[in-house]
Every structure is written in structure tokens, then in C-alpha cells.
mmCIF file with all atom_site columns, C-alpha atoms in Angstrom:
data_model
loop_
_atom_site.group_PDB
_atom_site.id
_atom_site.type_symbol
_atom_site.label_atom_id
_atom_site.label_alt_id
_atom_site.label_comp_id
_atom_site.label_asym_id
_atom_site.label_entity_id
_atom_site.label_seq_id
_atom_site.pdbx_PDB_ins_code
_atom_site.Cartn_x
_atom_site.Cartn_y
_atom_site.Cartn_z
_atom_site.occupancy
_atom_site.B_iso_or_equiv
_atom_site.pdbx_formal_charge
_atom_site.auth_seq_id
_atom_site.auth_comp_id
_atom_site.auth_asym_id
_atom_site.auth_atom_id
_atom_site.pdbx_PDB_model_num
ATOM 1   C CA . MET A 1 1   ? -0.151  -0.250  -0.078  1.00 0.00 ? 14  MET A CA 1
ATOM 2   C CA . ILE A 1 2   ? 0.781   3.513   -1.026  1.00 0.00 ? 15  ILE A CA 1
ATOM 3   C CA . ALA A 1 3   ? 0.092   6.382   1.550   1.00 0.00 ? 16  ALA A CA 1
ATOM 4   C CA . LEU A 1 4   ? -1.558  9.480   -0.538  1.00 0.00 ? 17  LEU A CA 1
ATOM 5   C CA . GLU A 1 5   ? -2.388  12.525  0.982   1.00 0.00 ? 18  GLU A CA 1
ATOM 6   C CA . THR A 1 6   ? -4.667  15.864  -0.906  1.00 0.00 ? 19  THR A CA 1
ATOM 7   C CA . ARG A 1 7   ? -4.016  18.745  -1.161  1.00 0.00 ? 20  ARG A CA 1
ATOM 8   C CA . TYR A 1 8   ? -6.985  18.829  1.779   1.00 0.00 ? 21  TYR A CA 1
ATOM 9   C CA . GLY A 1 9   ? -5.227  16.911  4.306   1.00 0.00 ? 22  GLY A CA 1
ATOM 10  C CA . PHE A 1 10  ? -7.660  13.536  3.296   1.00 0.00 ? 23  PHE A CA 1
ATOM 11  C CA . PRO A 1 11  ? -5.776  10.903  3.392   1.00 0.00 ? 24  PRO A CA 1
ATOM 12  C CA . PHE A 1 12  ? -6.117  7.369   1.905   1.00 0.00 ? 25  PHE A CA 1
ATOM 13  C CA . THR A 1 13  ? -3.725  4.130   0.477   1.00 0.00 ? 26  THR A CA 1
ATOM 14  C CA . VAL A 1 14  ? -3.475  3.115   -2.905  1.00 0.00 ? 27  VAL A CA 1
ATOM 15  C CA . ARG A 1 15  ? -2.876  -0.667  -4.486  1.00 0.00 ? 28  ARG A CA 1
ATOM 16  C CA . PRO A 1 16  ? -3.035  -2.604  -7.598  1.00 0.00 ? 29  PRO A CA 1
ATOM 17  C CA . ALA A 1 17  ? -6.156  -4.068  -8.443  1.00 0.00 ? 30  ALA A CA 1
ATOM 18  C CA . THR A 1 18  ? -6.035  -7.748  -8.963  1.00 0.00 ? 31  THR A CA 1
ATOM 19  C CA . HIS A 1 19  ? -8.687  -10.494 -9.743  1.00 0.00 ? 32  HIS A CA 1
ATOM 20  C CA . ASP A 1 20  ? -9.461  -10.676 -6.438  1.00 0.00 ? 33  ASP A CA 1
ATOM 21  C CA . ASP A 1 21  ? -10.623 -7.518  -6.142  1.00 0.00 ? 34  ASP A CA 1
ATOM 22  C CA . GLU A 1 22  ? -13.316 -7.817  -8.646  1.00 0.00 ? 35  GLU A CA 1
ATOM 23  C CA . VAL A 1 23  ? -16.612 -8.649  -6.734  1.00 0.00 ? 36  VAL A CA 1
ATOM 24  C CA . ALA A 1 24  ? -15.228 -5.432  -4.174  1.00 0.00 ? 37  ALA A CA 1
ATOM 25  C CA . LEU A 1 25  ? -14.978 -3.464  -7.662  1.00 0.00 ? 38  LEU A CA 1
ATOM 26  C CA . ALA A 1 26  ? -18.377 -4.390  -9.213  1.00 0.00 ? 39  ALA A CA 1
ATOM 27  C CA . ALA A 1 27  ? -19.724 -2.933  -5.155  1.00 0.00 ? 40  ALA A CA 1
ATOM 28  C CA . PHE A 1 28  ? -17.826 0.291   -5.607  1.00 0.00 ? 41  PHE A CA 1
ATOM 29  C CA . PHE A 1 29  ? -18.689 1.177   -9.481  1.00 0.00 ? 42  PHE A CA 1
ATOM 30  C CA . ASP A 1 30  ? -22.734 0.634   -8.200  1.00 0.00 ? 43  ASP A CA 1
ATOM 31  C CA . GLU A 1 31  ? -22.289 3.300   -5.566  1.00 0.00 ? 44  GLU A CA 1
ATOM 32  C CA . VAL A 1 32  ? -20.559 6.044   -8.125  1.00 0.00 ? 45  VAL A CA 1
ATOM 33  C CA . SER A 1 33  ? -23.072 8.139   -9.773  1.00 0.00 ? 46  SER A CA 1
ATOM 34  C CA . ASP A 1 34  ? -25.093 7.392   -12.547 1.00 0.00 ? 47  ASP A CA 1
ATOM 35  C CA . GLU A 1 35  ? -23.271 9.650   -14.631 1.00 0.00 ? 48  GLU A CA 1
ATOM 36  C CA . ASP A 1 36  ? -19.783 9.144   -13.157 1.00 0.00 ? 49  ASP A CA 1
ATOM 37  C CA . ARG A 1 37  ? -19.995 5.725   -14.134 1.00 0.00 ? 50  ARG A CA 1
ATOM 38  C CA . ARG A 1 38  ? -21.093 7.033   -18.017 1.00 0.00 ? 51  ARG A CA 1
ATOM 39  C CA . PHE A 1 39  ? -18.387 9.133   -17.881 1.00 0.00 ? 52  PHE A CA 1
ATOM 40  C CA . ARG A 1 40  ? -15.945 6.823   -16.898 1.00 0.00 ? 53  ARG A CA 1
ATOM 41  C CA . PHE A 1 41  ? -17.378 4.215   -19.604 1.00 0.00 ? 54  PHE A CA 1
ATOM 42  C CA . LEU A 1 42  ? -18.557 6.454   -22.160 1.00 0.00 ? 55  LEU A CA 1
ATOM 43  C CA . SER A 1 43  ? -21.943 4.979   -22.133 1.00 0.00 ? 56  SER A CA 1
ATOM 44  C CA . ALA A 1 44  ? -24.588 4.501   -19.680 1.00 0.00 ? 57  ALA A CA 1
ATOM 45  C CA . VAL A 1 45  ? -24.219 1.691   -17.844 1.00 0.00 ? 58  VAL A CA 1
ATOM 46  C CA . ARG A 1 46  ? -25.757 0.274   -14.540 1.00 0.00 ? 59  ARG A CA 1
ATOM 47  C CA . HIS A 1 47  ? -24.148 -2.206  -13.982 1.00 0.00 ? 60  HIS A CA 1
ATOM 48  C CA . VAL A 1 48  ? -20.463 -3.485  -14.806 1.00 0.00 ? 61  VAL A CA 1
ATOM 49  C CA . SER A 1 49  ? -19.790 -5.995  -16.645 1.00 0.00 ? 62  SER A CA 1
ATOM 50  C CA . PRO A 1 50  ? -18.185 -8.984  -15.361 1.00 0.00 ? 63  PRO A CA 1
ATOM 51  C CA . ALA A 1 51  ? -15.968 -9.024  -18.155 1.00 0.00 ? 64  ALA A CA 1
ATOM 52  C CA . GLN A 1 52  ? -15.263 -5.471  -18.107 1.00 0.00 ? 65  GLN A CA 1
ATOM 53  C CA . LEU A 1 53  ? -14.130 -5.759  -14.442 1.00 0.00 ? 66  LEU A CA 1
ATOM 54  C CA . HIS A 1 54  ? -11.904 -8.706  -15.547 1.00 0.00 ? 67  HIS A CA 1
ATOM 55  C CA . ASP A 1 55  ? -10.688 -6.686  -18.148 1.00 0.00 ? 68  ASP A CA 1
ATOM 56  C CA . ILE A 1 56  ? -10.191 -3.197  -15.375 1.00 0.00 ? 69  ILE A CA 1
ATOM 57  C CA . THR A 1 57  ? -7.610  -5.688  -12.747 1.00 0.00 ? 70  THR A CA 1
ATOM 58  C CA . ALA A 1 58  ? -6.125  -7.096  -15.103 1.00 0.00 ? 71  ALA A CA 1
ATOM 59  C CA . PHE A 1 59  ? -2.391  -6.401  -14.819 1.00 0.00 ? 72  PHE A CA 1
ATOM 60  C CA . GLU A 1 60  ? 0.664   -6.038  -17.308 1.00 0.00 ? 73  GLU A CA 1
ATOM 61  C CA . HIS A 1 61  ? 3.834   -4.791  -15.627 1.00 0.00 ? 74  HIS A CA 1
ATOM 62  C CA . HIS A 1 62  ? 4.389   -1.009  -17.526 1.00 0.00 ? 75  HIS A CA 1
ATOM 63  C CA . ARG A 1 63  ? 0.871   -2.070  -20.499 1.00 0.00 ? 76  ARG A CA 1
ATOM 64  C CA . HIS A 1 64  ? -1.800  -1.886  -17.547 1.00 0.00 ? 77  HIS A CA 1
ATOM 65  C CA . GLU A 1 65  ? -3.124  -0.949  -14.137 1.00 0.00 ? 78  GLU A CA 1
ATOM 66  C CA . THR A 1 66  ? -5.832  -0.283  -12.069 1.00 0.00 ? 79  THR A CA 1
ATOM 67  C CA . VAL A 1 67  ? -4.911  1.049   -8.920  1.00 0.00 ? 80  VAL A CA 1
ATOM 68  C CA . LEU A 1 68  ? -7.993  1.127   -5.928  1.00 0.00 ? 81  LEU A CA 1
ATOM 69  C CA . ALA A 1 69  ? -8.067  3.786   -3.337  1.00 0.00 ? 82  ALA A CA 1
ATOM 70  C CA . PHE A 1 70  ? -9.281  3.288   0.590   1.00 0.00 ? 83  PHE A CA 1
ATOM 71  C CA . GLU A 1 71  ? -9.235  5.428   3.592   1.00 0.00 ? 84  GLU A CA 1
ATOM 72  C CA . PRO A 1 72  ? -6.723  4.186   6.041   1.00 0.00 ? 85  PRO A CA 1
ATOM 73  C CA . GLY A 1 73  ? -7.189  1.299   7.598   1.00 0.00 ? 86  GLY A CA 1
ATOM 74  C CA . GLY A 1 74  ? -10.155 0.431   5.670   1.00 0.00 ? 87  GLY A CA 1
ATOM 75  C CA . ALA A 1 75  ? -12.030 -2.015  3.401   1.00 0.00 ? 88  ALA A CA 1
ATOM 76  C CA . THR A 1 76  ? -13.664 -0.345  1.033   1.00 0.00 ? 89  THR A CA 1
ATOM 77  C CA . ILE A 1 77  ? -13.075 0.883   -2.166  1.00 0.00 ? 90  ILE A CA 1
ATOM 78  C CA . ILE A 1 78  ? -13.174 4.790   -2.544  1.00 0.00 ? 91  ILE A CA 1
ATOM 79  C CA . ALA A 1 79  ? -11.734 5.391   -5.805  1.00 0.00 ? 92  ALA A CA 1
ATOM 80  C CA . ALA A 1 80  ? -10.153 3.866   -8.661  1.00 0.00 ? 93  ALA A CA 1
ATOM 81  C CA . ALA A 1 81  ? -7.679  4.574   -11.514 1.00 0.00 ? 94  ALA A CA 1
ATOM 82  C CA . THR A 1 82  ? -6.704  2.592   -14.181 1.00 0.00 ? 95  THR A CA 1
ATOM 83  C CA . LEU A 1 83  ? -3.179  3.518   -16.246 1.00 0.00 ? 96  LEU A CA 1
ATOM 84  C CA . ALA A 1 84  ? -3.217  1.677   -19.881 1.00 0.00 ? 97  ALA A CA 1
ATOM 85  C CA . ALA A 1 85  ? -0.543  2.325   -22.950 1.00 0.00 ? 98  ALA A CA 1
ATOM 86  C CA . ASP A 1 86  ? -0.472  1.796   -26.404 1.00 0.00 ? 99  ASP A CA 1
ATOM 87  C CA . LYS A 1 87  ? 1.887   -1.135  -27.690 1.00 0.00 ? 100 LYS A CA 1
ATOM 88  C CA . ALA A 1 88  ? 4.516   1.079   -28.000 1.00 0.00 ? 101 ALA A CA 1
ATOM 89  C CA . GLY A 1 89  ? 4.567   2.082   -24.457 1.00 0.00 ? 102 GLY A CA 1
ATOM 90  C CA . ASP A 1 90  ? 4.304   6.102   -25.558 1.00 0.00 ? 103 ASP A CA 1
ATOM 91  C CA . ILE A 1 91  ? 0.942   7.198   -24.865 1.00 0.00 ? 104 ILE A CA 1
ATOM 92  C CA . GLY A 1 92  ? -1.490  5.697   -22.162 1.00 0.00 ? 105 GLY A CA 1
ATOM 93  C CA . GLU A 1 93  ? -4.619  6.964   -21.359 1.00 0.00 ? 106 GLU A CA 1
ATOM 94  C CA . VAL A 1 94  ? -5.667  7.300   -17.797 1.00 0.00 ? 107 VAL A CA 1
ATOM 95  C CA . ALA A 1 95  ? -9.199  6.908   -16.049 1.00 0.00 ? 108 ALA A CA 1
ATOM 96  C CA . ILE A 1 96  ? -10.423 7.805   -12.720 1.00 0.00 ? 109 ILE A CA 1
ATOM 97  C CA . SER A 1 97  ? -13.657 7.176   -10.545 1.00 0.00 ? 110 SER A CA 1
ATOM 98  C CA . ILE A 1 98  ? -14.696 8.456   -6.980  1.00 0.00 ? 111 ILE A CA 1
ATOM 99  C CA . LEU A 1 99  ? -17.575 7.846   -4.766  1.00 0.00 ? 112 LEU A CA 1
ATOM 100 C CA . PRO A 1 100 ? -19.782 10.775  -4.661  1.00 0.00 ? 113 PRO A CA 1
ATOM 101 C CA . GLU A 1 101 ? -19.684 11.205  -1.471  1.00 0.00 ? 114 GLU A CA 1
ATOM 102 C CA . LEU A 1 102 ? -15.865 11.945  -1.017  1.00 0.00 ? 115 LEU A CA 1
ATOM 103 C CA . LYS A 1 103 ? -16.015 14.170  -4.803  1.00 0.00 ? 116 LYS A CA 1
ATOM 104 C CA . GLY A 1 104 ? -14.415 17.702  -3.536  1.00 0.00 ? 117 GLY A CA 1
ATOM 105 C CA . LYS A 1 105 ? -11.290 16.400  -1.026  1.00 0.00 ? 118 LYS A CA 1
ATOM 106 C CA . GLY A 1 106 ? -8.716  16.060  -3.844  1.00 0.00 ? 119 GLY A CA 1
ATOM 107 C CA . ILE A 1 107 ? -8.581  12.299  -4.571  1.00 0.00 ? 120 ILE A CA 1
ATOM 108 C CA . GLY A 1 108 ? -8.953  12.790  -8.193  1.00 0.00 ? 121 GLY A CA 1
ATOM 109 C CA . TRP A 1 109 ? -6.041  14.957  -8.207  1.00 0.00 ? 122 TRP A CA 1
ATOM 110 C CA . THR A 1 110 ? -3.975  13.204  -6.397  1.00 0.00 ? 123 THR A CA 1
ATOM 111 C CA . LEU A 1 111 ? -4.878  9.652   -8.233  1.00 0.00 ? 124 LEU A CA 1
ATOM 112 C CA . LEU A 1 112 ? -3.898  11.999  -11.339 1.00 0.00 ? 125 LEU A CA 1
ATOM 113 C CA . ASP A 1 113 ? -1.102  13.181  -9.888  1.00 0.00 ? 126 ASP A CA 1
ATOM 114 C CA . HIS A 1 114 ? -0.124  9.574   -9.208  1.00 0.00 ? 127 HIS A CA 1
ATOM 115 C CA . MET A 1 115 ? -1.028  8.131   -12.193 1.00 0.00 ? 128 MET A CA 1
ATOM 116 C CA . ALA A 1 116 ? 1.135   10.355  -14.149 1.00 0.00 ? 129 ALA A CA 1
ATOM 117 C CA . GLN A 1 117 ? 4.206   9.957   -12.204 1.00 0.00 ? 130 GLN A CA 1
ATOM 118 C CA . GLU A 1 118 ? 3.702   6.220   -12.777 1.00 0.00 ? 131 GLU A CA 1
ATOM 119 C CA . ALA A 1 119 ? 2.980   6.883   -16.044 1.00 0.00 ? 132 ALA A CA 1
ATOM 120 C CA . ARG A 1 120 ? 6.845   8.540   -16.644 1.00 0.00 ? 133 ARG A CA 1
ATOM 121 C CA . HIS A 1 121 ? 7.824   5.858   -14.594 1.00 0.00 ? 134 HIS A CA 1
ATOM 122 C CA . TRP A 1 122 ? 7.191   3.902   -17.501 1.00 0.00 ? 135 TRP A CA 1
ATOM 123 C CA . GLY A 1 123 ? 8.613   5.575   -20.204 1.00 0.00 ? 136 GLY A CA 1
ATOM 124 C CA . ILE A 1 124 ? 5.115   7.318   -21.632 1.00 0.00 ? 137 ILE A CA 1
ATOM 125 C CA . LYS A 1 125 ? 5.392   10.295  -23.237 1.00 0.00 ? 138 LYS A CA 1
ATOM 126 C CA . LYS A 1 126 ? 2.043   11.770  -23.478 1.00 0.00 ? 139 LYS A CA 1
ATOM 127 C CA . LEU A 1 127 ? -0.971  10.861  -21.013 1.00 0.00 ? 140 LEU A CA 1
ATOM 128 C CA . GLN A 1 128 ? -4.333  10.717  -22.508 1.00 0.00 ? 141 GLN A CA 1
ATOM 129 C CA . SER A 1 129 ? -7.575  11.345  -20.946 1.00 0.00 ? 142 SER A CA 1
ATOM 130 C CA . ILE A 1 130 ? -11.119 11.250  -23.371 1.00 0.00 ? 143 ILE A CA 1
ATOM 131 C CA . GLU A 1 131 ? -13.667 12.715  -21.598 1.00 0.00 ? 144 GLU A CA 1
ATOM 132 C CA . SER A 1 132 ? -17.414 14.196  -22.245 1.00 0.00 ? 145 SER A CA 1
ATOM 133 C CA . ARG A 1 133 ? -17.711 17.124  -23.324 1.00 0.00 ? 146 ARG A CA 1
ATOM 134 C CA . ASP A 1 134 ? -20.345 17.315  -19.820 1.00 0.00 ? 147 ASP A CA 1
ATOM 135 C CA . ASN A 1 135 ? -18.016 15.927  -17.376 1.00 0.00 ? 148 ASN A CA 1
ATOM 136 C CA . HIS A 1 136 ? -16.610 19.917  -16.617 1.00 0.00 ? 149 HIS A CA 1
ATOM 137 C CA . ALA A 1 137 ? -15.025 18.823  -13.398 1.00 0.00 ? 150 ALA A CA 1
ATOM 138 C CA . ALA A 1 138 ? -12.717 16.184  -14.792 1.00 0.00 ? 151 ALA A CA 1
ATOM 139 C CA . ILE A 1 139 ? -11.646 18.597  -18.170 1.00 0.00 ? 152 ILE A CA 1
ATOM 140 C CA . SER A 1 140 ? -11.045 21.162  -15.305 1.00 0.00 ? 153 SER A CA 1
ATOM 141 C CA . LEU A 1 141 ? -9.118  19.691  -13.351 1.00 0.00 ? 154 LEU A CA 1
ATOM 142 C CA . GLU A 1 142 ? -6.882  18.116  -16.174 1.00 0.00 ? 155 GLU A CA 1
ATOM 143 C CA . ARG A 1 143 ? -6.364  21.616  -17.785 1.00 0.00 ? 156 ARG A CA 1
ATOM 144 C CA . GLU A 1 144 ? -5.318  22.657  -14.129 1.00 0.00 ? 157 GLU A CA 1
ATOM 145 C CA . MET A 1 145 ? -2.413  19.736  -14.330 1.00 0.00 ? 158 MET A CA 1
ATOM 146 C CA . GLY A 1 146 ? -1.291  20.649  -17.557 1.00 0.00 ? 159 GLY A CA 1
ATOM 147 C CA . PHE A 1 147 ? -3.244  18.772  -20.278 1.00 0.00 ? 160 PHE A CA 1
ATOM 148 C CA . THR A 1 148 ? -4.496  20.481  -23.251 1.00 0.00 ? 161 THR A CA 1
ATOM 149 C CA . ALA A 1 149 ? -7.997  19.552  -24.613 1.00 0.00 ? 162 ALA A CA 1
ATOM 150 C CA . ARG A 1 150 ? -9.384  19.684  -28.020 1.00 0.00 ? 163 ARG A CA 1
ATOM 151 C CA . ALA A 1 151 ? -12.115 17.916  -29.823 1.00 0.00 ? 164 ALA A CA 1
ATOM 152 C CA . VAL A 1 152 ? -12.610 13.759  -30.035 1.00 0.00 ? 165 VAL A CA 1
ATOM 153 C CA . GLU A 1 153 ? -12.538 13.702  -34.418 1.00 0.00 ? 166 GLU A CA 1
ATOM 154 C CA . GLY A 1 154 ? -16.019 12.018  -35.605 1.00 0.00 ? 167 GLY A CA 1
ATOM 155 C CA . ASP A 1 155 ? -17.735 12.768  -31.910 1.00 0.00 ? 168 ASP A CA 1
ATOM 156 C CA . PRO A 1 156 ? -18.241 16.259  -31.282 1.00 0.00 ? 169 PRO A CA 1
ATOM 157 C CA . ALA A 1 157 ? -19.408 14.425  -27.295 1.00 0.00 ? 170 ALA A CA 1
ATOM 158 C CA . LEU A 1 158 ? -16.315 13.999  -26.482 1.00 0.00 ? 171 LEU A CA 1
ATOM 159 C CA . MET A 1 159 ? -12.970 15.752  -25.845 1.00 0.00 ? 172 MET A CA 1
ATOM 160 C CA . LEU A 1 160 ? -9.012  14.255  -25.695 1.00 0.00 ? 173 LEU A CA 1
ATOM 161 C CA . LEU A 1 161 ? -7.376  15.911  -22.844 1.00 0.00 ? 174 LEU A CA 1
ATOM 162 C CA . GLU A 1 162 ? -3.478  15.206  -23.444 1.00 0.00 ? 175 GLU A CA 1
ATOM 163 C CA . ARG A 1 163 ? -0.305  15.807  -21.442 1.00 0.00 ? 176 ARG A CA 1
ATOM 164 C CA . SER A 1 164 ? 3.206   15.204  -22.542 1.00 0.00 ? 177 SER A CA 1
ATOM 165 C CA . PHE A 1 165 ? 6.068   14.400  -20.207 1.00 0.00 ? 178 PHE A CA 1
#
């Protein structure tokens, strides 16, 4: 477990997800708001499928990893962040979800910073996030962290945010 603290002083720990976490991760995503699930999966999803959970918890060194966040000493997932690299290992994509009652505590900022550090460690040259245009909070946070935004060609509902290292 890695101990992190948000800029607002909220402490939490993270650790890599494993396939053993699929049931707990399904319960976590059931607690995430419908809107946030739509933002995370870019479609209306009531429940995350077993296949999706299996893919999310898959680990491939320097290619794909999901970290789970917990309050110190807690066993309930409060957030999840996934980093996936392209085949060349040059571009990584990040996606983050947080329980609704814990939003506004800086968890998203801290997780994004943690995943950006991990991406640099993997040798990734550019970190990306695909966001719904409606996800103003994520777009604002990513811009604040140095990401630039542009439209996704062919899909006016999406934005591509990128940060080069």
C-alpha cells in the first residue's frame, strides 16, 4: 500500500487491483453515480459487466494497471484509477472514478498526479484522457494539471485531453 494525502489533507492509501478485487470493484461502481459511470465508460451502464471488471483488474507490467484507493485502515474502495499504455508504450490513457460522497476532497487530483508519475516511470511520453464534454469537473482538473483539450474527431460529444512529458 502507498499512502497519499490530498492537498486538502485527506489521507488515503492505494494499491494495485487484482482479479480478487472484482466483486468489491463491482460494488464500488454500483455506488458511483449514474453520471460518473457514464463518464467513466462513455456509455450508460447500470452495472459494470464481469468482463469489464476482469479487464479493469488485469495487470500487465508497464502496460496496464488499476489502483484502488481506500481510507486508511478501510476495506471499502473509495476510488479507482486505471492507466493503460498503447502497444508502443508511448501513449497512456488514464481513467478515474470516485465515490460521490468523497468528491471535492482532492482525491481525483492526487490520483491523477500519482498515475502521471507512474506513466512517466513506465516511459510514457504522452498521457491522455477521453472525457465527455459534459464532464466539466474532470476537464477543468486536467487543464489545471497541464493537459490541453481538443475535440475528438468524429465525435462531438467527446474531448481528448493530453499532457506530454
